Amino acid sequence: MKRVVCITGAGHGIGAATANAFAEQGDDVVVTDIDGAAAERVAREITERGGSATGHRLDVASDEEWAALSAALRAGGRAPAVIVNNAFRNVVAPAHELDSAGWHSTLDVSLGSIYRSMHTFHDTLTAARGSMVNVSSVHALLAWPGHPAYAAAKGGIVALTRQLSLDYAPEVRVNAVLPGSVNTRVWDGMDDDGVAAAEMQASLRRFAEPAEIASVIVFLAGEGASYVTGVSVPVDGGQTSSLYS
Ligand SMILES: NC(=O)c1ccc[n+]([C@@H]2O[C@H](COP(=O)([O-])OP(=O)(O)OC[C@H]3O[C@@H](n4cnc5c(N)ncnc54)[C@H](O)[C@@H]3O)[C@@H](O)[C@H]2O)c1
């Protein structure tokens, strides 16, 4: 059945792969990103392949932009049945070097966005007996140096996912994925040793491709996961299953 699926941070990386994966199974995809041109490009590529999508600028930290997106979608008869919260911010610095703006913006973009999405679309998700999937990280489970705000946000996503799954049950299912190292632009600045170390941390000895995260998100949002709610699923090639590296 064709659903309206709204994805944040979908102009690049995992979000773009997720937009493509939903479109390939026939869903109508609302591709959003703070980079509006990137969102429009992803949507255009989907429609050129015969799929259904529109691109929108959405800064997930802005109450006003959530309200504007909501108004535009409702006016167009496109009430979201599925939300994928994927956008993030990560200011890397130990706490004593992280300024207040870096702390607050990381939490607001990466965690506050999930509150905003449910605040905005709880009624459409409920009416559709829909689903939310939140993109957390292995940083919710393990610490790496210099990521206090990101770790707090990603750990918070696990707790918030559990909370929302109770508050909006039984109509809405809410789950999370915890990706390990994924081959996106966030790794562009990493040297070869850093990439090799990350590969070795995964039992599968490689990075994931964005499509390998997207396929789990699509599963969690779909009928095959109809009795799954409140869980956070590592999609990490075994990175958090072993200390061996
Ligand atoms: N790549 C990895 O190794 C990895 C590992 C674990 C978790 N993750 C998570 O996966 C998700 C996607 O990351 P990615 O690797 O695809 O990164 P990416 O940089 O390729 O994509 C992130 C997207 O979010 C958008 N964005 C940033 N700030 C925004 C805002 N305020 N409002 C709306 N959009 C905004 C960016 O423009 C970008 O398109 C994130 O939640 C990230 O924490 C990634």
Short mmCIF file of C-alpha atoms in Angstrom, two decimals, residues 52-153:
data_model
loop_
_atom_site.label_atom_id
_atom_site.label_comp_id
_atom_site.label_asym_id
_atom_site.label_seq_id
_atom_site.Cartn_x
_atom_site.Cartn_y
_atom_site.Cartn_z
CA SER A 52 6.75 9.59 -6.30
CA ALA A 53 8.65 12.24 -4.28
CA THR A 54 8.96 15.93 -3.52
CA GLY A 55 11.92 17.81 -2.07
CA HIS A 56 11.63 20.36 0.77
CA ARG A 57 13.94 22.45 2.89
CA LEU A 58 13.48 21.53 6.55
CA ASP A 59 15.81 22.54 9.36
CA VAL A 60 14.76 20.00 11.98
CA ALA A 61 15.77 22.41 14.77
CA SER A 62 13.16 24.97 13.65
CA ASP A 63 9.62 24.82 15.05
CA GLU A 64 8.55 27.24 12.31
CA GLU A 65 9.88 25.05 9.50
CA TRP A 66 8.14 21.94 10.90
CA ALA A 67 4.90 23.94 11.01
CA ALA A 68 5.37 25.16 7.44
CA LEU A 69 6.08 21.64 6.16
CA SER A 70 3.03 20.33 8.00
CA ALA A 71 0.80 23.01 6.48
CA ALA A 72 2.12 22.38 2.97
CA LEU A 73 1.70 18.60 3.17
CA ARG A 74 -1.77 18.76 4.71
CA ALA A 75 -2.89 21.31 2.09
CA GLY A 76 -1.69 18.90 -0.58
CA GLY A 77 -3.48 15.91 0.96
CA ARG A 78 -0.22 14.20 1.82
CA ALA A 79 -0.47 13.36 5.53
CA PRO A 80 2.63 11.39 6.60
CA ALA A 81 2.06 7.81 7.75
CA VAL A 82 5.77 7.21 8.31
CA ILE A 83 8.47 9.52 9.68
CA VAL A 84 12.18 8.70 9.54
CA ASN A 85 14.23 10.98 11.81
CA ASN A 86 17.71 10.84 10.33
CA ALA A 87 19.17 14.38 10.42
CA PHE A 88 21.96 14.99 12.89
CA ARG A 89 24.63 17.37 14.09
CA ASN A 90 27.88 16.39 15.77
CA VAL A 91 30.30 18.90 17.29
CA VAL A 92 33.35 16.83 18.23
CA ALA A 93 35.15 18.06 21.35
CA PRO A 94 35.60 16.87 24.93
CA ALA A 95 33.19 18.57 27.32
CA HIS A 96 35.70 21.12 28.64
CA GLU A 97 36.36 22.34 25.07
CA LEU A 98 32.77 22.12 23.82
CA ASP A 99 31.02 25.45 24.03
CA SER A 100 27.41 25.81 25.03
CA ALA A 101 26.29 26.47 21.45
CA GLY A 102 27.87 23.21 20.25
CA TRP A 103 26.26 21.24 23.06
CA HIS A 104 22.79 22.73 22.55
CA SER A 105 22.78 22.59 18.75
CA THR A 106 23.89 18.94 18.72
CA LEU A 107 21.12 17.99 21.14
CA ASP A 108 18.54 20.17 19.41
CA VAL A 109 19.19 18.87 15.89
CA SER A 110 19.87 15.22 16.71
CA LEU A 111 17.38 14.64 19.57
CA GLY A 112 14.99 17.62 19.74
CA SER A 113 14.04 16.92 16.12
CA ILE A 114 12.39 13.68 17.16
CA TYR A 115 10.21 15.46 19.70
CA ARG A 116 9.31 18.02 17.01
CA SER A 117 8.39 15.36 14.47
CA MET A 118 5.97 13.63 16.85
CA HIS A 119 4.61 16.97 18.08
CA THR A 120 3.88 17.92 14.47
CA PHE A 121 2.62 14.64 12.99
CA HIS A 122 1.26 12.55 15.91
CA ASP A 123 -2.25 12.90 14.50
CA THR A 124 -1.41 11.79 10.98
CA LEU A 125 0.71 8.86 12.23
CA THR A 126 -2.12 7.82 14.54
CA ALA A 127 -4.81 8.11 11.85
CA ALA A 128 -2.69 6.03 9.46
CA ARG A 129 -1.69 3.48 12.15
CA GLY A 130 1.77 4.48 11.03
CA SER A 131 5.33 4.19 12.16
CA MET A 132 8.38 6.22 13.18
CA VAL A 133 11.98 5.09 12.75
CA ASN A 134 14.75 7.08 14.44
CA VAL A 135 18.39 6.91 13.39
CA SER A 136 20.60 6.64 16.46
CA SER A 137 24.16 5.26 16.45
CA VAL A 138 26.48 2.78 18.13
CA HIS A 139 27.50 5.88 20.13
CA ALA A 140 24.33 5.17 22.15
CA LEU A 141 26.01 2.02 23.46
CA LEU A 142 29.77 2.68 23.47
CA ALA A 143 31.97 5.74 24.01
CA TRP A 144 34.55 7.06 21.57
CA PRO A 145 36.79 9.99 22.56
CA GLY A 146 35.44 13.52 22.19
CA HIS A 147 31.73 12.93 21.48
CA PRO A 148 29.84 14.00 24.64
CA ALA A 149 26.97 15.82 22.92
CA TYR A 150 26.59 13.27 20.13
CA ALA A 151 26.65 10.36 22.62
CA ALA A 152 24.06 12.08 24.81
CA ALA A 153 21.83 12.76 21.80
#
